[in-house]
mmCIF file with all atom_site columns, C-alpha atoms in Angstrom:
data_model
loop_
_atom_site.group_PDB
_atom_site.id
_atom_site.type_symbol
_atom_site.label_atom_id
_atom_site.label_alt_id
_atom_site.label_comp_id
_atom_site.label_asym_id
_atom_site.label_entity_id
_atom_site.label_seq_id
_atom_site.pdbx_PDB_ins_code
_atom_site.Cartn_x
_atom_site.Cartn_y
_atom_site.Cartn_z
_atom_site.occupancy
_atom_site.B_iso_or_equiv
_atom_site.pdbx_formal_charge
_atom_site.auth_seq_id
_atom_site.auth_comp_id
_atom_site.auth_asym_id
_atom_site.auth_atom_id
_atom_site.pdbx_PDB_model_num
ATOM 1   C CA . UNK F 1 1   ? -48.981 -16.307 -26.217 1.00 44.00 ? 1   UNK F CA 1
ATOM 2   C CA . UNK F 1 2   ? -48.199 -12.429 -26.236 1.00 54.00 ? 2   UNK F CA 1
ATOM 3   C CA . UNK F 1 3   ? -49.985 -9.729  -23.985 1.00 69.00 ? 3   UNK F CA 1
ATOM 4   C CA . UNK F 1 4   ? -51.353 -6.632  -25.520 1.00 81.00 ? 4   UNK F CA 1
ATOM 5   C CA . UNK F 1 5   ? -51.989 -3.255  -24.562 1.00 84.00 ? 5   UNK F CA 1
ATOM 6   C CA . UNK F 1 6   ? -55.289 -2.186  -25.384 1.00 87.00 ? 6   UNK F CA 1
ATOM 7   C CA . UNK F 1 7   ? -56.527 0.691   -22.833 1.00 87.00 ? 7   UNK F CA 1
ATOM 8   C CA . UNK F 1 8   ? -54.217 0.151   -20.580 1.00 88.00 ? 8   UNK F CA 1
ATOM 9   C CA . UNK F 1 9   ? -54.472 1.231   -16.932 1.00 88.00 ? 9   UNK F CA 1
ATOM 10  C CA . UNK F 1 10  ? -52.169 3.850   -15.611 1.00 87.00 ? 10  UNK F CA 1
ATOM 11  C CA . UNK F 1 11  ? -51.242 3.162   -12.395 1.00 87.00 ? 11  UNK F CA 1
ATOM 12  C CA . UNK F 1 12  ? -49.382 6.095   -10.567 1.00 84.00 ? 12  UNK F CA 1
ATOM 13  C CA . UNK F 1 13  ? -46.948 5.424   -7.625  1.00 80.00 ? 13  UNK F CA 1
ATOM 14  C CA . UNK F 1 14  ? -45.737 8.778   -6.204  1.00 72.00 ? 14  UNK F CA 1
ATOM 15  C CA . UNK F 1 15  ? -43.730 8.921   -2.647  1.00 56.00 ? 15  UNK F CA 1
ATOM 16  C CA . UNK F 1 16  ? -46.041 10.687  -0.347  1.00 52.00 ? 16  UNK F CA 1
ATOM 17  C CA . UNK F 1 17  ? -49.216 10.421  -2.767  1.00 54.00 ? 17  UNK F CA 1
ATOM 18  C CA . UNK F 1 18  ? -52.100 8.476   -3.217  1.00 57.00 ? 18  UNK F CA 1
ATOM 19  C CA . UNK F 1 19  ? -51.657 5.378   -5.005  1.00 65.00 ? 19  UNK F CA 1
ATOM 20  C CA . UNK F 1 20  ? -54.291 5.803   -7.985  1.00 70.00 ? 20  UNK F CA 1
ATOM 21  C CA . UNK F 1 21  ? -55.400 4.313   -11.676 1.00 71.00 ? 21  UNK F CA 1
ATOM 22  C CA . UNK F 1 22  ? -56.091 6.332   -14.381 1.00 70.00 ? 22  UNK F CA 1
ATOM 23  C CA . UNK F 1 23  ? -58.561 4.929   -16.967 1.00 70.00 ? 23  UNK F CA 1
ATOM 24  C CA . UNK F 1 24  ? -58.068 7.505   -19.905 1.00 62.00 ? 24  UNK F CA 1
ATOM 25  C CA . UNK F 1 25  ? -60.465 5.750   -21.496 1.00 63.00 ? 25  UNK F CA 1
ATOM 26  C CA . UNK F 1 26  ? -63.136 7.171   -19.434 1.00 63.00 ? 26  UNK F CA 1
ATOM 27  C CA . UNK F 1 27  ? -61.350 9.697   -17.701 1.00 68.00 ? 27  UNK F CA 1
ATOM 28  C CA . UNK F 1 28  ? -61.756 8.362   -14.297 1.00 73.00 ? 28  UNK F CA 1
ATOM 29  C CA . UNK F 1 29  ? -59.283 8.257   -11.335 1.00 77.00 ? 29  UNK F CA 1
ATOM 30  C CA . UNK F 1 30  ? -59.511 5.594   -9.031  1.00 75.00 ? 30  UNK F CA 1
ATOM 31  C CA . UNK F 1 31  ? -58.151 5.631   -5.103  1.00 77.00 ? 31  UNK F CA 1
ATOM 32  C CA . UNK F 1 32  ? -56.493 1.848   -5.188  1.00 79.00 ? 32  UNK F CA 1
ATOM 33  C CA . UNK F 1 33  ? -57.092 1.719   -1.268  1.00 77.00 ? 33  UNK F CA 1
ATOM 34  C CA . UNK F 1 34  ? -59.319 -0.801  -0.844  1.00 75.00 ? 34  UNK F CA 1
ATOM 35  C CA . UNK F 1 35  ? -59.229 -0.900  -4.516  1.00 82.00 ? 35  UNK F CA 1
ATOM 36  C CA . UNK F 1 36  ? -60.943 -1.212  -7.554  1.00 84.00 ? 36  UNK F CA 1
ATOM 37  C CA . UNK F 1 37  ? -63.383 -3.420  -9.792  1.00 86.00 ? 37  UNK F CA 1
ATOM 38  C CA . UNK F 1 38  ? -62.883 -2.594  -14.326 1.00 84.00 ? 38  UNK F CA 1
ATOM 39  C CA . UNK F 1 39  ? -65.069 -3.070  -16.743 1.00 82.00 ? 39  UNK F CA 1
ATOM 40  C CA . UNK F 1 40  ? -63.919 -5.370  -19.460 1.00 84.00 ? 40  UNK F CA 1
ATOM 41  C CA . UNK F 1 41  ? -61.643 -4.086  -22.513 1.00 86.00 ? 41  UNK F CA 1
ATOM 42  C CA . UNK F 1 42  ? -58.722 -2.782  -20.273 1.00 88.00 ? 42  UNK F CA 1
ATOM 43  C CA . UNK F 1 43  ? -55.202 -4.851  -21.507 1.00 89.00 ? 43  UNK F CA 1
ATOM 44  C CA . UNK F 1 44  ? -52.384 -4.124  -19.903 1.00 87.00 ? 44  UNK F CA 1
ATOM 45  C CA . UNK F 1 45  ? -51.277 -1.573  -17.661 1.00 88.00 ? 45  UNK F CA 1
ATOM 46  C CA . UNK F 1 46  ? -48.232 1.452   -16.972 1.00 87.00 ? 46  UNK F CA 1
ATOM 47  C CA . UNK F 1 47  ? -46.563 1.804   -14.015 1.00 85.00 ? 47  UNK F CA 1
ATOM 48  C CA . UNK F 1 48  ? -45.681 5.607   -13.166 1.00 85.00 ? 48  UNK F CA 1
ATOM 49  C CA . UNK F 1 49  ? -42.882 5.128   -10.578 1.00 82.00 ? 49  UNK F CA 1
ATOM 50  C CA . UNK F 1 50  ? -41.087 8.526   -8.958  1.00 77.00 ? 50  UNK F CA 1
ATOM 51  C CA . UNK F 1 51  ? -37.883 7.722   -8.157  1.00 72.00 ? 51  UNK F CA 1
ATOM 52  C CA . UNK F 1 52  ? -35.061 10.863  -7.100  1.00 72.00 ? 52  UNK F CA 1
ATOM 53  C CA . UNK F 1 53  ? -37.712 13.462  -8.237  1.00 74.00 ? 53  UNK F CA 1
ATOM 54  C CA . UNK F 1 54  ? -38.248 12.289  -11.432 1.00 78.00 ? 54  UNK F CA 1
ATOM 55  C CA . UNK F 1 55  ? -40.817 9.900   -13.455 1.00 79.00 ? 55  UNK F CA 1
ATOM 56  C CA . UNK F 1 56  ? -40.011 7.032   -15.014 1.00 79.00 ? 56  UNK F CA 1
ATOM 57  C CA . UNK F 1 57  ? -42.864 4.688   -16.908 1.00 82.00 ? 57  UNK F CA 1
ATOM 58  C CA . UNK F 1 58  ? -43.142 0.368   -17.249 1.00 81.00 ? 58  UNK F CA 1
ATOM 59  C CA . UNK F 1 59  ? -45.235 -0.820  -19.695 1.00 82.00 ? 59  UNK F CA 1
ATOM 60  C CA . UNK F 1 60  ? -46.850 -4.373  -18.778 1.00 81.00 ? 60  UNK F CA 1
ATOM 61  C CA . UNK F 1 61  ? -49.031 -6.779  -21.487 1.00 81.00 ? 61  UNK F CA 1
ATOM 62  C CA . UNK F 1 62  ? -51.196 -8.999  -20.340 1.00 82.00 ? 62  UNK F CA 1
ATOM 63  C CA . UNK F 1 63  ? -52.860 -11.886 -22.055 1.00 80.00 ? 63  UNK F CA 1
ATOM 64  C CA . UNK F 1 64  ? -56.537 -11.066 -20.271 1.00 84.00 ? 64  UNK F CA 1
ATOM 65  C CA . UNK F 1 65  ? -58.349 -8.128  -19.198 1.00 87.00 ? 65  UNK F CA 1
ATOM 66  C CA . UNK F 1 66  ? -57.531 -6.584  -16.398 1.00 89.00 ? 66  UNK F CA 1
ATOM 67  C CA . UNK F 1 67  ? -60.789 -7.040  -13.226 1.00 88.00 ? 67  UNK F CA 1
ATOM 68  C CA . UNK F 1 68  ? -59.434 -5.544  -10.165 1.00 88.00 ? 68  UNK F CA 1
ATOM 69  C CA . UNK F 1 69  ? -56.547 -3.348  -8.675  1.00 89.00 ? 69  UNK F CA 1
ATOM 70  C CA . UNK F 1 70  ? -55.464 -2.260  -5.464  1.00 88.00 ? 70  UNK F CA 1
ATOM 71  C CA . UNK F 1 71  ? -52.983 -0.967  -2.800  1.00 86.00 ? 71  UNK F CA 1
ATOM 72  C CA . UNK F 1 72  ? -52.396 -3.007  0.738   1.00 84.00 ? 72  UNK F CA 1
ATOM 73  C CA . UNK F 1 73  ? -49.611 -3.169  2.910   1.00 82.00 ? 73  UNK F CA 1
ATOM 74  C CA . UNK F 1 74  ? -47.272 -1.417  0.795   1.00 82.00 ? 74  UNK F CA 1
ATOM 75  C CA . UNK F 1 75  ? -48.310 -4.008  -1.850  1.00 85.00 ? 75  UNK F CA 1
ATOM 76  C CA . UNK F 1 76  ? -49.665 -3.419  -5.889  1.00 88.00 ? 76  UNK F CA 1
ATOM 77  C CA . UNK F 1 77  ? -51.599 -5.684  -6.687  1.00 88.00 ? 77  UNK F CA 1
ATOM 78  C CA . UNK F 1 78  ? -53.366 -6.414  -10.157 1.00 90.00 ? 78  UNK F CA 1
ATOM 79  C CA . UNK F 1 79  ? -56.038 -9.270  -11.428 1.00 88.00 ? 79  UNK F CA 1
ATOM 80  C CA . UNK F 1 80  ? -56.173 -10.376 -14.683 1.00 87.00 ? 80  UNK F CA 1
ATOM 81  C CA . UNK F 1 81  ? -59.301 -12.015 -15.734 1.00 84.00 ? 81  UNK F CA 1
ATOM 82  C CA . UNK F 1 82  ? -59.329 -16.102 -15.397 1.00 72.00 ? 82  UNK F CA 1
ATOM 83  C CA . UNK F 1 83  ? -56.279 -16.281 -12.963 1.00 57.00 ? 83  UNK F CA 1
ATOM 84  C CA . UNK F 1 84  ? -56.619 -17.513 -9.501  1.00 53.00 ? 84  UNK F CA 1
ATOM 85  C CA . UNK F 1 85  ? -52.983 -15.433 -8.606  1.00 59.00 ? 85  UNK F CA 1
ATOM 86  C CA . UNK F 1 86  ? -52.020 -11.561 -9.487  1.00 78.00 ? 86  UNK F CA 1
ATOM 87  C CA . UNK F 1 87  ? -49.518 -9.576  -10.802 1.00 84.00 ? 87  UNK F CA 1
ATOM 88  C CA . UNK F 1 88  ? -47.483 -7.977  -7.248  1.00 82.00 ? 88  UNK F CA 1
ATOM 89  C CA . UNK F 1 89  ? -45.672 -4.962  -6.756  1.00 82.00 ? 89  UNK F CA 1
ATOM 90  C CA . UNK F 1 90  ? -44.096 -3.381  -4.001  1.00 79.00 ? 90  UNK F CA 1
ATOM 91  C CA . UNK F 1 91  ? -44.116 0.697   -3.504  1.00 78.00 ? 91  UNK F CA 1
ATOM 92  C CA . UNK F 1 92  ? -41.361 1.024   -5.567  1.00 76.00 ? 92  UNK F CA 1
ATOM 93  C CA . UNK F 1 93  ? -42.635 -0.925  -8.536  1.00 77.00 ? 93  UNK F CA 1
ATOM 94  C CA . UNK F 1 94  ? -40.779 -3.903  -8.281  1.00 73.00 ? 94  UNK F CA 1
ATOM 95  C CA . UNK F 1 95  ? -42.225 -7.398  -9.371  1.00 71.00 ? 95  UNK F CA 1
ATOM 96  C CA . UNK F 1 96  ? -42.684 -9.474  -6.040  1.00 71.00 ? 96  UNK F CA 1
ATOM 97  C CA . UNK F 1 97  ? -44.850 -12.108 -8.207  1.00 70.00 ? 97  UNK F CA 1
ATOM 98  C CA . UNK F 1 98  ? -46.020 -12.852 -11.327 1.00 65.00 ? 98  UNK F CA 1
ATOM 99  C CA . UNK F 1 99  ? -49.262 -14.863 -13.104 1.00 65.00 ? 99  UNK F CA 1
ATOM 100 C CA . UNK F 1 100 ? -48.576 -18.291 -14.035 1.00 52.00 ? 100 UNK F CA 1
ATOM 101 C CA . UNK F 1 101 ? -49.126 -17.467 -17.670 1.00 46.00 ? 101 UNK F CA 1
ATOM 102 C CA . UNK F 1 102 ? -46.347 -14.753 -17.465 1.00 48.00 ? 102 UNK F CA 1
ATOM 103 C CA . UNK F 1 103 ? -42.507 -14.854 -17.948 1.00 45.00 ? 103 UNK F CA 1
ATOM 104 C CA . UNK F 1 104 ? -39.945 -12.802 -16.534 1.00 46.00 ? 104 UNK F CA 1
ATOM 105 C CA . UNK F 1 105 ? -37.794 -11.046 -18.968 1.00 48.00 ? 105 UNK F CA 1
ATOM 106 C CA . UNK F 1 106 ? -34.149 -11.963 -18.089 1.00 45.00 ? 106 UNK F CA 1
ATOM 107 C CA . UNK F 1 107 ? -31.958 -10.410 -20.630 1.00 44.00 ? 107 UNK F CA 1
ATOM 108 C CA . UNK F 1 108 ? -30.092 -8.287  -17.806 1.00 48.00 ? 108 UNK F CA 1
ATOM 109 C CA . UNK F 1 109 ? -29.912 -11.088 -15.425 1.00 51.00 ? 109 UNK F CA 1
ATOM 110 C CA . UNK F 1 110 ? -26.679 -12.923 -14.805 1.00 56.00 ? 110 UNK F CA 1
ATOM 111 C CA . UNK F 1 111 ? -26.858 -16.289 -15.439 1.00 53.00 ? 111 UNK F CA 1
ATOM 112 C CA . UNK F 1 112 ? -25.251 -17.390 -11.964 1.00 56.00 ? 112 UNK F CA 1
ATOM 113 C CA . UNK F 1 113 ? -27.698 -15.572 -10.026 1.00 74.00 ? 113 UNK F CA 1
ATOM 114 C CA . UNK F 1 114 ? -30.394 -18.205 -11.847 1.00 85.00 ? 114 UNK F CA 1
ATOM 115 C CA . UNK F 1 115 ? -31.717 -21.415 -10.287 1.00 90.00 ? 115 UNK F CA 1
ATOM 116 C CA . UNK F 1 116 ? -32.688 -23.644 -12.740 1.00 92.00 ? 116 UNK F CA 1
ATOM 117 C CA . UNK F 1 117 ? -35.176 -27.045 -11.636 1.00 94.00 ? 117 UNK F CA 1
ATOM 118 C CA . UNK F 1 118 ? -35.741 -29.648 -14.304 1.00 94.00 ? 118 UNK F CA 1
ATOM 119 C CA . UNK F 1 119 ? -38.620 -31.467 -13.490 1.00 94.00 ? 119 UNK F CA 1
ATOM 120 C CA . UNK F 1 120 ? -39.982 -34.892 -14.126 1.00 93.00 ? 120 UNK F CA 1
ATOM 121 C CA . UNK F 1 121 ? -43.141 -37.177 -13.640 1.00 91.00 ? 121 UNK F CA 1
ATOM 122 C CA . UNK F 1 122 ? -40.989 -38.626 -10.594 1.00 92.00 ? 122 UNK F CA 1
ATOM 123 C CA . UNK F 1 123 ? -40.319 -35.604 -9.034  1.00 93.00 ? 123 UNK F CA 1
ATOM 124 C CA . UNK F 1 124 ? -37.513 -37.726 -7.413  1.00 90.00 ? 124 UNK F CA 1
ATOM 125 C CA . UNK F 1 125 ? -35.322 -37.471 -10.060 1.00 92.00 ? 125 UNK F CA 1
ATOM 126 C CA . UNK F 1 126 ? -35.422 -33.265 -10.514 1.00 93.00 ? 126 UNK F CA 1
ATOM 127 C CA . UNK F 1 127 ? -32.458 -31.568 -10.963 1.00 92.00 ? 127 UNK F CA 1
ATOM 128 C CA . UNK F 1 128 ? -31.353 -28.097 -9.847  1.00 91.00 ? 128 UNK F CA 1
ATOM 129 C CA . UNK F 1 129 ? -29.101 -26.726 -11.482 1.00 90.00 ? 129 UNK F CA 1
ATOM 130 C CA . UNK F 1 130 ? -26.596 -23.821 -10.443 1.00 86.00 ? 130 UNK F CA 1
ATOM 131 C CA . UNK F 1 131 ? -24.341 -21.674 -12.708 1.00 78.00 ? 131 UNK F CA 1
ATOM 132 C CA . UNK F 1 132 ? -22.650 -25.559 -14.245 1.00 79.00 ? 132 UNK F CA 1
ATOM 133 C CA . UNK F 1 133 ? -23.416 -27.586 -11.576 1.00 84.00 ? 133 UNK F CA 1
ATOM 134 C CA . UNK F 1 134 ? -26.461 -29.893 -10.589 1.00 87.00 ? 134 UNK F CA 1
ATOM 135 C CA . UNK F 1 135 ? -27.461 -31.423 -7.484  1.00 87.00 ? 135 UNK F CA 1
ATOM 136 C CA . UNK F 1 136 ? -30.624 -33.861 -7.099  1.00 89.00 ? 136 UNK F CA 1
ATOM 137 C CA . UNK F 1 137 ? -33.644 -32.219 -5.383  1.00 89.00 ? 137 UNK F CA 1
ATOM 138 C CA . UNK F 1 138 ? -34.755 -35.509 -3.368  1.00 83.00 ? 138 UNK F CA 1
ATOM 139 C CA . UNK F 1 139 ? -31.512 -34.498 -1.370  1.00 80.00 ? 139 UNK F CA 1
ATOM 140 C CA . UNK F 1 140 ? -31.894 -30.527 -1.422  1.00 84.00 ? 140 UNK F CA 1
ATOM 141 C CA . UNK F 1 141 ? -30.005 -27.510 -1.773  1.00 85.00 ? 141 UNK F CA 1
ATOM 142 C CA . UNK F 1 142 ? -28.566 -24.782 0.938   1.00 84.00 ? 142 UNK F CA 1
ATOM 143 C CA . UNK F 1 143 ? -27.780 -21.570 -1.102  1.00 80.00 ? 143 UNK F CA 1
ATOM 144 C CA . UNK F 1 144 ? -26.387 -18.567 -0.049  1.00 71.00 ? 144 UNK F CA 1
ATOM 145 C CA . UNK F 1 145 ? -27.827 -14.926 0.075   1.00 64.00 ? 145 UNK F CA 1
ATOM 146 C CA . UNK F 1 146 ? -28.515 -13.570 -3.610  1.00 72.00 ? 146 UNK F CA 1
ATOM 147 C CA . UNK F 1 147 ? -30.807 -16.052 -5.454  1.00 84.00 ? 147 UNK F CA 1
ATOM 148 C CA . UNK F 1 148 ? -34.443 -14.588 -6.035  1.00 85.00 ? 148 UNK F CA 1
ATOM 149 C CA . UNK F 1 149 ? -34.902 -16.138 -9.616  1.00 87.00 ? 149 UNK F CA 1
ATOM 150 C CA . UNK F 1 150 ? -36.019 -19.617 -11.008 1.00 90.00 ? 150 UNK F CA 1
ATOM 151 C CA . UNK F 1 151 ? -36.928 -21.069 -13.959 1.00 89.00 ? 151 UNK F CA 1
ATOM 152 C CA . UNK F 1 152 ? -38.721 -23.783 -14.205 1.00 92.00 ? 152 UNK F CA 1
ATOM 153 C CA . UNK F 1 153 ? -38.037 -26.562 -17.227 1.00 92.00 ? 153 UNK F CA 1
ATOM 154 C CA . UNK F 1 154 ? -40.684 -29.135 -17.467 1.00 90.00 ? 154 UNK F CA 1
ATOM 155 C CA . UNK F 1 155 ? -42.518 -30.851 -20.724 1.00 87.00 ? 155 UNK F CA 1
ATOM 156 C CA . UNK F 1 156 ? -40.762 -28.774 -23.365 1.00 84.00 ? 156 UNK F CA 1
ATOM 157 C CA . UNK F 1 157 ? -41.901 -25.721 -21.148 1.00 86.00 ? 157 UNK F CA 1
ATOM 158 C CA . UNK F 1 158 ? -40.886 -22.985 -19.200 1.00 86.00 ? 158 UNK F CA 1
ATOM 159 C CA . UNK F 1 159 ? -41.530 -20.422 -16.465 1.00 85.00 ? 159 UNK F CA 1
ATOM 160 C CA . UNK F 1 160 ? -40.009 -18.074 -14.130 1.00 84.00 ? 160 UNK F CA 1
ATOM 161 C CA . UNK F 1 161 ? -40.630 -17.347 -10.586 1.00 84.00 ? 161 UNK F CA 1
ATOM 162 C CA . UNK F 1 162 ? -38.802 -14.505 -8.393  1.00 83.00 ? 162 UNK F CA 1
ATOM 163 C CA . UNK F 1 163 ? -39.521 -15.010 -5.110  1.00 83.00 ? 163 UNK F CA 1
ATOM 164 C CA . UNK F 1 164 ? -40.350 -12.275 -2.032  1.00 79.00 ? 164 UNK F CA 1
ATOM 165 C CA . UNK F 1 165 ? -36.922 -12.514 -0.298  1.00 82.00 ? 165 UNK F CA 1
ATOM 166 C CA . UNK F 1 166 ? -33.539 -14.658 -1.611  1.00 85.00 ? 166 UNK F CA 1
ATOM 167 C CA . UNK F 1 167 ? -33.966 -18.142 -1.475  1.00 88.00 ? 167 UNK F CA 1
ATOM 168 C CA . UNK F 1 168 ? -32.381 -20.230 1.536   1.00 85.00 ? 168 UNK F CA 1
ATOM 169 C CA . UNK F 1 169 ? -33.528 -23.655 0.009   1.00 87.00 ? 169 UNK F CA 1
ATOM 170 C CA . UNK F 1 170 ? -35.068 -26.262 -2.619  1.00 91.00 ? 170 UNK F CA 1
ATOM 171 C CA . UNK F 1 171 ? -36.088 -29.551 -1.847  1.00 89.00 ? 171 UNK F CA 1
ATOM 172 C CA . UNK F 1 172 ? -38.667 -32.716 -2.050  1.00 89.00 ? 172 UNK F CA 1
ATOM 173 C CA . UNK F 1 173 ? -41.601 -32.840 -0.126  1.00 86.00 ? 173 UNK F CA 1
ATOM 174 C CA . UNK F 1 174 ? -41.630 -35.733 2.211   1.00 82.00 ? 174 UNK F CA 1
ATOM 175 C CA . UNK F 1 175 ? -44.757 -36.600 0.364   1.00 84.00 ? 175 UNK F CA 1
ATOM 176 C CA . UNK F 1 176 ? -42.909 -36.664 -3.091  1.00 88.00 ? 176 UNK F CA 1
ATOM 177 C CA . UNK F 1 177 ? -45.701 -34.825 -4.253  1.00 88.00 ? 177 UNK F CA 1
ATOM 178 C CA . UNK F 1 178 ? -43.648 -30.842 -4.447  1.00 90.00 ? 178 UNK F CA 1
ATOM 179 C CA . UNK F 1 179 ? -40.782 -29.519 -4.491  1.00 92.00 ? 179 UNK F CA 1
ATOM 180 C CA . UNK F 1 180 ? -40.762 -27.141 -1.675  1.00 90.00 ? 180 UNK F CA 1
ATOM 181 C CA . UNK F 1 181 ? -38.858 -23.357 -1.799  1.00 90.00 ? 181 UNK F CA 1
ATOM 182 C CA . UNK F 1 182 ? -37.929 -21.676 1.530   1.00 87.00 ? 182 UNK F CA 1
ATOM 183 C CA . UNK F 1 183 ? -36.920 -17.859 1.693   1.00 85.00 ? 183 UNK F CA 1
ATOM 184 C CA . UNK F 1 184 ? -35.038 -16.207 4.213   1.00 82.00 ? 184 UNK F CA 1
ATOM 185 C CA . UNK F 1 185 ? -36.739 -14.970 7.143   1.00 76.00 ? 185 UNK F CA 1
ATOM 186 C CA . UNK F 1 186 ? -39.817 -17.604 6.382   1.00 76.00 ? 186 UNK F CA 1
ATOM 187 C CA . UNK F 1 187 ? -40.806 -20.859 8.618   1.00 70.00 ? 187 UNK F CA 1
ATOM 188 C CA . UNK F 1 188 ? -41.312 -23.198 6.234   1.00 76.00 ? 188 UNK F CA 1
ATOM 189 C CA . UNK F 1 189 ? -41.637 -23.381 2.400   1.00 84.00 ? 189 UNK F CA 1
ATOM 190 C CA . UNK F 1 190 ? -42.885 -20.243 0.687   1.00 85.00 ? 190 UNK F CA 1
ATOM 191 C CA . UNK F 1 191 ? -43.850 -22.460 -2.529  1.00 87.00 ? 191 UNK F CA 1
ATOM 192 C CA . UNK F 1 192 ? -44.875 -25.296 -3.148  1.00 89.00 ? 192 UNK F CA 1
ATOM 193 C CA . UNK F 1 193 ? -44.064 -26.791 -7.125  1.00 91.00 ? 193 UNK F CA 1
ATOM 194 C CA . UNK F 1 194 ? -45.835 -29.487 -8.447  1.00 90.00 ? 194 UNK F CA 1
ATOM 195 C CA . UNK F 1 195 ? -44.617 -32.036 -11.297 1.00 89.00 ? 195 UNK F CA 1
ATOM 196 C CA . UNK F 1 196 ? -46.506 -29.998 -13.843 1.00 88.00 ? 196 UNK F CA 1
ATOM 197 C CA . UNK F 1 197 ? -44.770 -26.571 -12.757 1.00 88.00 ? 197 UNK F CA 1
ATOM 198 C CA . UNK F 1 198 ? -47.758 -25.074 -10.783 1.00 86.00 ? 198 UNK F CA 1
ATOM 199 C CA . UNK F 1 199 ? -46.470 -23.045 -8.326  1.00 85.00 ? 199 UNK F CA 1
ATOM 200 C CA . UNK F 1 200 ? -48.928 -22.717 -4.810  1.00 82.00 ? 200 UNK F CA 1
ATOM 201 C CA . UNK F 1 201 ? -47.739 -20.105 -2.289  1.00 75.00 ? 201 UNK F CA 1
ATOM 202 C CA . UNK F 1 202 ? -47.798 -21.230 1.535   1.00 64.00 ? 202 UNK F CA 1
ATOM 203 C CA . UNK F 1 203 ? -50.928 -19.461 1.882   1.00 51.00 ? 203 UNK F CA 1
ATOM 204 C CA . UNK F 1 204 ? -52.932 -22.305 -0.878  1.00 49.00 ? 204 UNK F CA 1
ATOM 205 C CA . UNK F 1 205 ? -52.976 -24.664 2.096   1.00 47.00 ? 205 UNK F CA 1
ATOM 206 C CA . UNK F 1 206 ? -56.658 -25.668 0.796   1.00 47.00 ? 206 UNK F CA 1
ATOM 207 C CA . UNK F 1 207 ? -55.333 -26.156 -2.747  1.00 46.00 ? 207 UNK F CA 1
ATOM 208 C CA . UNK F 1 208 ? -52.513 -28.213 -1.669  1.00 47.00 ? 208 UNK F CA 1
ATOM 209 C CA . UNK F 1 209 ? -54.168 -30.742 0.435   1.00 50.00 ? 209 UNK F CA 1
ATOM 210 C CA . UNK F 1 210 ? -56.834 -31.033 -2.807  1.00 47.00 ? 210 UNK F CA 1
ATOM 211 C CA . UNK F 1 211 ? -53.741 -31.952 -4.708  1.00 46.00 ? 211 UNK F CA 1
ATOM 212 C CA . UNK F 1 212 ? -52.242 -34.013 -2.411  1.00 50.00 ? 212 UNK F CA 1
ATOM 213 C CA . UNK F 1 213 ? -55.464 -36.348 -2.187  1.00 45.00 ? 213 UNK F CA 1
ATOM 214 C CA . UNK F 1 214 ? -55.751 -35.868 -5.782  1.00 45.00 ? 214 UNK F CA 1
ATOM 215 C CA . UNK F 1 215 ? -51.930 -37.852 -5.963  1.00 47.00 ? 215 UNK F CA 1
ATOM 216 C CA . UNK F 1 216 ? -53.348 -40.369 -4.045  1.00 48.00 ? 216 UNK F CA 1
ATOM 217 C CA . UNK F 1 217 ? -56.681 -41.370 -5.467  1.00 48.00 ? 217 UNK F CA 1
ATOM 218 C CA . UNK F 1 218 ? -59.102 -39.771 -2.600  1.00 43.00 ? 218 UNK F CA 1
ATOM 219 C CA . UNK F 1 219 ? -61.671 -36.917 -2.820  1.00 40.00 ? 219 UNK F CA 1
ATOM 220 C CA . UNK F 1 220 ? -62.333 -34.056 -0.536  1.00 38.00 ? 220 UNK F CA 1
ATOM 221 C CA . UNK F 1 221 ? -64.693 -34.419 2.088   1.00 36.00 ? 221 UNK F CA 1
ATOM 222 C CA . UNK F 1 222 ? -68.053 -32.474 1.806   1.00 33.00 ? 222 UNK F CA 1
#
């Protein structure tokens, strides 16, 4: 599926300013700290970045309408409607993290700065593969600084992730049931992957242990 732009929010990030959103199609400006509930209709959004005294614009589609925007610790982030995680910025509009249902665009990317994981039903038997070589995941992988981005090949499908900081590590879960991620500067994985290339950050402890019971035939508590 493609994204659209169809009243897109502008969303200005000046040095020394206020973070804001600019519906035009209302004429409103919004102060993104705490941040901001839309009304439906709004696809897609521009980032206005300053960067050595001049402006520079990024156009992003999305595939819902946008609900909710705002600014904390240093961090953009954006909602789209029927996603449980956001689009993620930092000051300088860079993309920190991305909606499942999104793809990175990696035309200027060099290919052996990619990690690619091929995953299977046995999640034993995934492969990561670096620049032209592959190593088995149930064993792991040390890398060294430089690696943010990964794609993710699974059921004729695929996605991209580019992680917070550069990537110290991939391997199995002692469960079997992920494929744990660990970045730099981070005690203990960052991300958690499952078979069918969901992707839970360390803070979805809740959503993990669902799964996890899920794997094994049990129910949560109530």
């Amino acid at each position: 599926m493609h994204g659209k732009l169809e009243k897109p929010i502008v969303i200005i990030m000046c040095h020394n300013k206020k973070v804001i959103a600019e519906d035009e199609d209302c004429n409103k400006e919004y102060d993104l700290k705490p941040g901001v509930m839309l009304q439906e209709g709004h696809y897609g959004f521009v980032l206005v970045i300053e960067k050595n005294g001049k402006q520079f614009e990024k156009f992003f589609p999305t595939i819902s309408n946008l609900v909710a925007i705002n600014f904390e610790h240093n961090r953009l982030n954006i909602y789209e409607d029927g996603d449980r995680f956001k689009w993620e910025f930092d000051k300088y509009g860079n993309v920190l993290r991305l909606p499942f249902n999104q793809t990175i665009k990696l035309d200027n990317q060099k290919k052996e700065e990619i990690i690619t994981i091929y995953l299977y039903n046995d999640l034993s038997c995934s492969i990561v593969e670096v620049g032209q070589k592959e190593y088995p995941i149930d064993i792991g992988v040390m890398f060294a600084d430089g690696y943010r981005l990964i794609k993710l090949k699974y059921d004729n499908e695929e996605k991209t992730i580019l992680t917070d900081e550069c990537i110290e590590a991939i391997g199995l879960s002692p469960t079997g049931n992920f494929v744990h991620i660990y970045e730099k500067g981070r005690i203990g994985p960052s991300k958690y992957i499952t078979k069918d290339g969901n992707i839970l950050n360390s803070f979805d402890d809740d959503l993990q242990q669902i799964y996890s019971w899920k794997m094994n035939g049990l129910q949560k508590r109530r």
